[in-house]
PDB file of C-alpha atoms in Angstrom:
ATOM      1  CA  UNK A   1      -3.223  -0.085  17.445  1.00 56.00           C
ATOM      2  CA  UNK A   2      -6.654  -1.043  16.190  1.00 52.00           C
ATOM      3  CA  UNK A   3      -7.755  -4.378  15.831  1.00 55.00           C
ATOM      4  CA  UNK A   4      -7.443  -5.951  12.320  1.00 66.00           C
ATOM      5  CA  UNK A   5      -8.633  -8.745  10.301  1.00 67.00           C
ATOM      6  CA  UNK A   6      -6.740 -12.368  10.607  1.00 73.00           C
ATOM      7  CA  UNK A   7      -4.715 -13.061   7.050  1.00 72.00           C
ATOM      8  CA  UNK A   8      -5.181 -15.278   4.779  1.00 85.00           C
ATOM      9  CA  UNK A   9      -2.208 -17.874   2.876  1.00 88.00           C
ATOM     10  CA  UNK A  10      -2.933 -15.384  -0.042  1.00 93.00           C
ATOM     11  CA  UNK A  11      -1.161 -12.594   1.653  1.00 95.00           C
ATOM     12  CA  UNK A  12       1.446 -13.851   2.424  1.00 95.00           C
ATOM     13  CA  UNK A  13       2.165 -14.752  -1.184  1.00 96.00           C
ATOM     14  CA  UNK A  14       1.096 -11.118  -2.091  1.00 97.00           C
ATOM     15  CA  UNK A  15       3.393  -9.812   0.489  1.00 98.00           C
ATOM     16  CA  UNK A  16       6.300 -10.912  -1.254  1.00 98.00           C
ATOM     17  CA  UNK A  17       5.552  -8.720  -4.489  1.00 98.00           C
ATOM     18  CA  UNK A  18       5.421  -6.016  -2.353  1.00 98.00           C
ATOM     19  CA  UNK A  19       9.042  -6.652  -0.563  1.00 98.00           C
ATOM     20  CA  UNK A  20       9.807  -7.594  -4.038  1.00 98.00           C
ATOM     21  CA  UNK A  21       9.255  -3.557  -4.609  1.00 98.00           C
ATOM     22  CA  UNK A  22      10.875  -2.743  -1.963  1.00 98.00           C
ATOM     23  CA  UNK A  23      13.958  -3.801  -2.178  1.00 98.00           C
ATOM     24  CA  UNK A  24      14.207  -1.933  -5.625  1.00 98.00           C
ATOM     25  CA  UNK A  25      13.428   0.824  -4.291  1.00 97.00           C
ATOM     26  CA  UNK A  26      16.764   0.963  -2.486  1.00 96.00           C
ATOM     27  CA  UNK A  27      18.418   0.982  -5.874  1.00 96.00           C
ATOM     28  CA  UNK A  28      17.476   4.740  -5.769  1.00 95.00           C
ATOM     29  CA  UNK A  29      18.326   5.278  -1.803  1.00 95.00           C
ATOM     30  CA  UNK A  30      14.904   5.378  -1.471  1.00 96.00           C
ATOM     31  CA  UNK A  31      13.043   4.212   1.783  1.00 97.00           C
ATOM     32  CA  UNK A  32      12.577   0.678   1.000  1.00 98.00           C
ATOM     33  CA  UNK A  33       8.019   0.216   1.196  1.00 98.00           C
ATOM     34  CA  UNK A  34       6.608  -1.626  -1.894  1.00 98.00           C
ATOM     35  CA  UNK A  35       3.204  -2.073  -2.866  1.00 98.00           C
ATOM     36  CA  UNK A  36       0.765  -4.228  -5.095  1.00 98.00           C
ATOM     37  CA  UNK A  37      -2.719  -3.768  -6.588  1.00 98.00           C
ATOM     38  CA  UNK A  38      -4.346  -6.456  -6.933  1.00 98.00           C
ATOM     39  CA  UNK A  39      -7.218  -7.231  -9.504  1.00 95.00           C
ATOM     40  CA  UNK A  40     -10.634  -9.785  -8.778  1.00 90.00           C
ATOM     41  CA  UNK A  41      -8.447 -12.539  -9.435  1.00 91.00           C
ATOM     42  CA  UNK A  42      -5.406 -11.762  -7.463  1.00 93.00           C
ATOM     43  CA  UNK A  43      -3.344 -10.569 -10.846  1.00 96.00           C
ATOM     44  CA  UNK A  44      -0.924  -7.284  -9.908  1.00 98.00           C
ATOM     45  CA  UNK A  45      -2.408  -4.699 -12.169  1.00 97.00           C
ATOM     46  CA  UNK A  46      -0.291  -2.192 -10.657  1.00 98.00           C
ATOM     47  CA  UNK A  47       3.008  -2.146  -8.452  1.00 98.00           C
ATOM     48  CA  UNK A  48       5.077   0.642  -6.919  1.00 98.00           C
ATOM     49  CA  UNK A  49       7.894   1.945  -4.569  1.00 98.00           C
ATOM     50  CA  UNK A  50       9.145   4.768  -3.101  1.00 98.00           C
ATOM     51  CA  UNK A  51       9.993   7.115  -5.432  1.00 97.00           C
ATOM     52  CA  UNK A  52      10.730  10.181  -3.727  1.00 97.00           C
ATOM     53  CA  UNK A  53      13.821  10.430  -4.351  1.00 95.00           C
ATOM     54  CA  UNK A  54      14.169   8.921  -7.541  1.00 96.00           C
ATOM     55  CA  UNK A  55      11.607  12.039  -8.685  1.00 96.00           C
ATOM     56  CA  UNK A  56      11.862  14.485  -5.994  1.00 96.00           C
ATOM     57  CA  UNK A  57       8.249  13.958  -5.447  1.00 97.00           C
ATOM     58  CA  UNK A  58       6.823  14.219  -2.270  1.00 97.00           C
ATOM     59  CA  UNK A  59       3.993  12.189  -3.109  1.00 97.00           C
ATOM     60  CA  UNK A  60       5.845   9.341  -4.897  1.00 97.00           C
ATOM     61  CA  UNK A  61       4.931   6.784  -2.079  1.00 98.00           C
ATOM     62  CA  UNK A  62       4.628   3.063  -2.913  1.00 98.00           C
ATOM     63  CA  UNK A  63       0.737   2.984  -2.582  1.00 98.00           C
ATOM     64  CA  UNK A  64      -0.016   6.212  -5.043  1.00 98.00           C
ATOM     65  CA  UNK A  65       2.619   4.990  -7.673  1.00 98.00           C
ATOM     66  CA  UNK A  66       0.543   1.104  -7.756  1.00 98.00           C
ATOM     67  CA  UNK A  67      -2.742   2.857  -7.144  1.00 98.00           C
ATOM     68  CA  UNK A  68      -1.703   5.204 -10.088  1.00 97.00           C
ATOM     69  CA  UNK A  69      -1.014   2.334 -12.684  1.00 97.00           C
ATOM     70  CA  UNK A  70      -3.363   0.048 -11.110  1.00 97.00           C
ATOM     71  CA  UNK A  71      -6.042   2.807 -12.694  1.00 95.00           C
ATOM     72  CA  UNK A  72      -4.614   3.351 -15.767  1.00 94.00           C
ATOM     73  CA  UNK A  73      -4.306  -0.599 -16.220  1.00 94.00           C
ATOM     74  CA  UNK A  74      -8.056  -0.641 -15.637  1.00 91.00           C
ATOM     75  CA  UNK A  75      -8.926   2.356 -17.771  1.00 90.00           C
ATOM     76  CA  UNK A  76      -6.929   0.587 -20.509  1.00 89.00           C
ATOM     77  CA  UNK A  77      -8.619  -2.831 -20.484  1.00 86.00           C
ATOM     78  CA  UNK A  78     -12.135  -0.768 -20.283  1.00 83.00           C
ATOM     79  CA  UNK A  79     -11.258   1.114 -23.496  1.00 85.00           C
ATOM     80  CA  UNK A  80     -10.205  -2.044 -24.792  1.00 86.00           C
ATOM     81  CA  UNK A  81     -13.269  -3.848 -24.506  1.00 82.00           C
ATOM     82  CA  UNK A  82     -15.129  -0.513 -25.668  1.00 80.00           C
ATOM     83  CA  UNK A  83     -16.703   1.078 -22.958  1.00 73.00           C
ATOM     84  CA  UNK A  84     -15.298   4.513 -21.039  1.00 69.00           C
ATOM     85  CA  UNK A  85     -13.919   2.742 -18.534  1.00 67.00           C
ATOM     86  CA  UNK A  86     -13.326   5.864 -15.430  1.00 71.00           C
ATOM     87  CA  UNK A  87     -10.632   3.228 -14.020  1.00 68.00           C
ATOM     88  CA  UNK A  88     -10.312   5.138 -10.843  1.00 80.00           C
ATOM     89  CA  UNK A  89     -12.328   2.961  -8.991  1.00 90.00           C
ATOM     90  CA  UNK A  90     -10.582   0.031  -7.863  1.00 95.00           C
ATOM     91  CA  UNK A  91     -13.338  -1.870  -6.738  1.00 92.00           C
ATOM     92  CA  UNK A  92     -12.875  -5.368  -6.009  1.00 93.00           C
ATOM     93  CA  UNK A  93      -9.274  -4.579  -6.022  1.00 97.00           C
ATOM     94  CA  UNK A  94      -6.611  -4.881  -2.782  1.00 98.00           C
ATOM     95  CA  UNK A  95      -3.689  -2.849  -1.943  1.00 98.00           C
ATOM     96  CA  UNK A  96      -0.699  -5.309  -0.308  1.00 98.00           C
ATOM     97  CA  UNK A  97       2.059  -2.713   0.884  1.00 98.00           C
ATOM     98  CA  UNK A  98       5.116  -3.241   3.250  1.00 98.00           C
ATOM     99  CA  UNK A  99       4.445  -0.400   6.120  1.00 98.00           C
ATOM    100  CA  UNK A 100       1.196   0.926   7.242  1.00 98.00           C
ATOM    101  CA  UNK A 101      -0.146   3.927   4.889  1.00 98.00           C
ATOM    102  CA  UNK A 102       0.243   7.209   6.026  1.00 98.00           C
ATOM    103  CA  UNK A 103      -2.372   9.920   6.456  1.00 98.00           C
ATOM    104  CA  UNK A 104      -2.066  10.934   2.476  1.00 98.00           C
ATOM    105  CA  UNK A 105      -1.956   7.161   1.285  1.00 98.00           C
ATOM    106  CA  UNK A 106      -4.946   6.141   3.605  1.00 98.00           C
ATOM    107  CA  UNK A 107      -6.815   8.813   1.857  1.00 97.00           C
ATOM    108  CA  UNK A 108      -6.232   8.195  -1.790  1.00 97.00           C
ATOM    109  CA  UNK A 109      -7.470   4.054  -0.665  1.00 98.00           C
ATOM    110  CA  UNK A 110     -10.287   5.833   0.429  1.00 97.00           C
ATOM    111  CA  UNK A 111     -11.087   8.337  -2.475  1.00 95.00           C
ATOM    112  CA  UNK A 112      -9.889   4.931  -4.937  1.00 96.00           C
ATOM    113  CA  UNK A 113     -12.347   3.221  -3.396  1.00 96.00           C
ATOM    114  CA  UNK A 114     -10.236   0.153  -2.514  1.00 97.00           C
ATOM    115  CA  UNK A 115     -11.912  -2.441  -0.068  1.00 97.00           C
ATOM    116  CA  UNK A 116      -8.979  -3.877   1.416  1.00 97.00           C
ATOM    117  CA  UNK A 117      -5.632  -3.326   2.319  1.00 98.00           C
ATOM    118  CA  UNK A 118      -2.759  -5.825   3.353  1.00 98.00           C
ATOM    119  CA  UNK A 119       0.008  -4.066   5.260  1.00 98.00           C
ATOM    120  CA  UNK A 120       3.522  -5.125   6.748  1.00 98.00           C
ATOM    121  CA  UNK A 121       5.148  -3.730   9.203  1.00 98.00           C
ATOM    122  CA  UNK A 122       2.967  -0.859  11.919  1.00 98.00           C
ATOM    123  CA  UNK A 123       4.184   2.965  11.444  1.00 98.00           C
ATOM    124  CA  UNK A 124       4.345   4.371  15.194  1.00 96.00           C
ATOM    125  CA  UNK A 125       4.850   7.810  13.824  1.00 96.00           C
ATOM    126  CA  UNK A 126       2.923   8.842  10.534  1.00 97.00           C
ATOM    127  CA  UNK A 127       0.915   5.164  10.512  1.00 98.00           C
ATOM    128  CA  UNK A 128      -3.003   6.114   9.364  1.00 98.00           C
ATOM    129  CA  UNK A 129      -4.643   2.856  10.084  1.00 97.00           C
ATOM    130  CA  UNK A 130      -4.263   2.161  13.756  1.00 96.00           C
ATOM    131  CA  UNK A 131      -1.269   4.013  15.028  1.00 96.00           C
ATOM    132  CA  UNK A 132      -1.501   7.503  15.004  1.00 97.00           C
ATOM    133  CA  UNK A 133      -4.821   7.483  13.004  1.00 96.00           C
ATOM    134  CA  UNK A 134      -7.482   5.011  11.615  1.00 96.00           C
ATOM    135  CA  UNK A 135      -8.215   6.741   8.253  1.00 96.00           C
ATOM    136  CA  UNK A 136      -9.695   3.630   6.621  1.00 96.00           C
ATOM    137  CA  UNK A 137     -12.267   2.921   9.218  1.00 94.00           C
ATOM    138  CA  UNK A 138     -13.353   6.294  10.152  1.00 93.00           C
ATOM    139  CA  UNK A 139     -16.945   6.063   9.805  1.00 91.00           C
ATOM    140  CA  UNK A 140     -17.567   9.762   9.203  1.00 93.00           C
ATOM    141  CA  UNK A 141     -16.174   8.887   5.340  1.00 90.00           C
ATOM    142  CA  UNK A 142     -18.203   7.957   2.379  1.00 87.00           C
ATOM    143  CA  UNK A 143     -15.845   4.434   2.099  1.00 88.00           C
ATOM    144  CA  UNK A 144     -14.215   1.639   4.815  1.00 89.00           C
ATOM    145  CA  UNK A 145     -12.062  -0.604   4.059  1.00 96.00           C
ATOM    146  CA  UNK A 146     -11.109  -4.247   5.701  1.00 95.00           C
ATOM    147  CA  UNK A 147      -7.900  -4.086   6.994  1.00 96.00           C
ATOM    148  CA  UNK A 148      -4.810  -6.842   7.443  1.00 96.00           C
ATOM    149  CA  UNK A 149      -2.015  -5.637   9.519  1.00 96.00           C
ATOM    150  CA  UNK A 150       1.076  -7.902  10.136  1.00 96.00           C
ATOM    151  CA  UNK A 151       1.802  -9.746   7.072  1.00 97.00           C
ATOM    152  CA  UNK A 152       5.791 -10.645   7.352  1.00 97.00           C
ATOM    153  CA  UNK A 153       5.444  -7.822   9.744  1.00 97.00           C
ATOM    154  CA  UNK A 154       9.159  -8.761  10.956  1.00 97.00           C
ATOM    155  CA  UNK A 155      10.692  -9.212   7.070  1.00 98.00           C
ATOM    156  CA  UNK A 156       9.199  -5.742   6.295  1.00 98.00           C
ATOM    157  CA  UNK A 157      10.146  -4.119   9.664  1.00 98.00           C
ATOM    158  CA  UNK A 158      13.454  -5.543   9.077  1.00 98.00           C
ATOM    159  CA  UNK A 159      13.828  -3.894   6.087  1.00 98.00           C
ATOM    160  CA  UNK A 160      13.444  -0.460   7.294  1.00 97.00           C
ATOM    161  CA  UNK A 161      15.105  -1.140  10.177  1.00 96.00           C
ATOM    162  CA  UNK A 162      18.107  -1.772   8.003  1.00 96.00           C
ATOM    163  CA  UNK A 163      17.901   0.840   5.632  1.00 96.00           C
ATOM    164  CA  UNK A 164      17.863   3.852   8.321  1.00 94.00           C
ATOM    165  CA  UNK A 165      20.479   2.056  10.429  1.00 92.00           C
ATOM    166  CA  UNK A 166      22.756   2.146   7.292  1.00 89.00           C
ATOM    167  CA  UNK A 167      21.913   6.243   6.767  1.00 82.00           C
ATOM    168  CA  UNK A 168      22.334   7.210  10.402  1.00 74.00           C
ATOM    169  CA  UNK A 169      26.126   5.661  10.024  1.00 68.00           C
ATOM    170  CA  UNK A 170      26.861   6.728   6.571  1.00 55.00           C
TER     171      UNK A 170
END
């Protein structure tokens, strides 16, 4: 895995939003990852979950359903203020999410244009930031982003770990 920033007392608080969306995910037997976007000055302007299931969506993964309202919350307060307002970028912004971002997650934070991303637990399989790939730092792209692996990495391992052992017996 690649090496990563050191965290800061903020993410740790941030981290729990993002368990916080988690867990309601499992409401809908979904895979249990949350996810936060958060603004300039560390309000959530947009939160998600797995909602695959829920929508039969393969793309309904925690990070494009926050990154998806944390736009629209942007293009919002832009019109609101009475300018265009694109609200796709999400500059200044950072993405707090429970597992490592896979290969299509890793490249809407890139086209987003999201600096940094806070993530949980490490994906050995699909992971896109260090484990099988390293999407967000691959300096052939037009955008890099800072990176903070390990935040309640055990709590949000934990919770995966508990979901799939509860589908493999049921």
């Amino acid at each position: 895995m690649s090496a990563t920033e050191p965290y800061h007392a903020d993410h740790l608080a941030w981290m729990v939003l993002a368990l916080d969306e988690a867990r309601l995910a499992l409401k809908t037997d979904d895979v249990p990852i949350g996810a936060v976007v958060l603004g300039p000055d560390g309000g959530v302007l947009g939160s998600g979950r797995n909602e695959r299931e829920a929508h039969g969506d393969p793309t309904a993964h925690a990070e494009v359903v926050a990154i998806r309202q944390a736009a629209a919350s942007l293009r919002e307060r832009a019109q609101a203020a009475g300018g265009p307002g694109d609200g796709w970028r999400l500059e200044d912004c950072t993405l707090v999410v429970t597992l490592e971002p896979c290969a299509m997650c890793a490249g809407a934070i890139v086209l987003a244009r999201i600096p940094r991303v806070v993530f949980g637990a490490w994906d050995e399989k699909a992971g896109a930031v260090g484990s099988v790939f390293d999407i967000l730092r691959e300096r052939r792209l037009n955008h890099w982003v800072e990176v903070y692996a390990g935040v309640r990495e055990d709590e949000c391992a934990a919770l995966l770990r508990d979901f799939f052992a509860t589908h493999r017996l049921g």
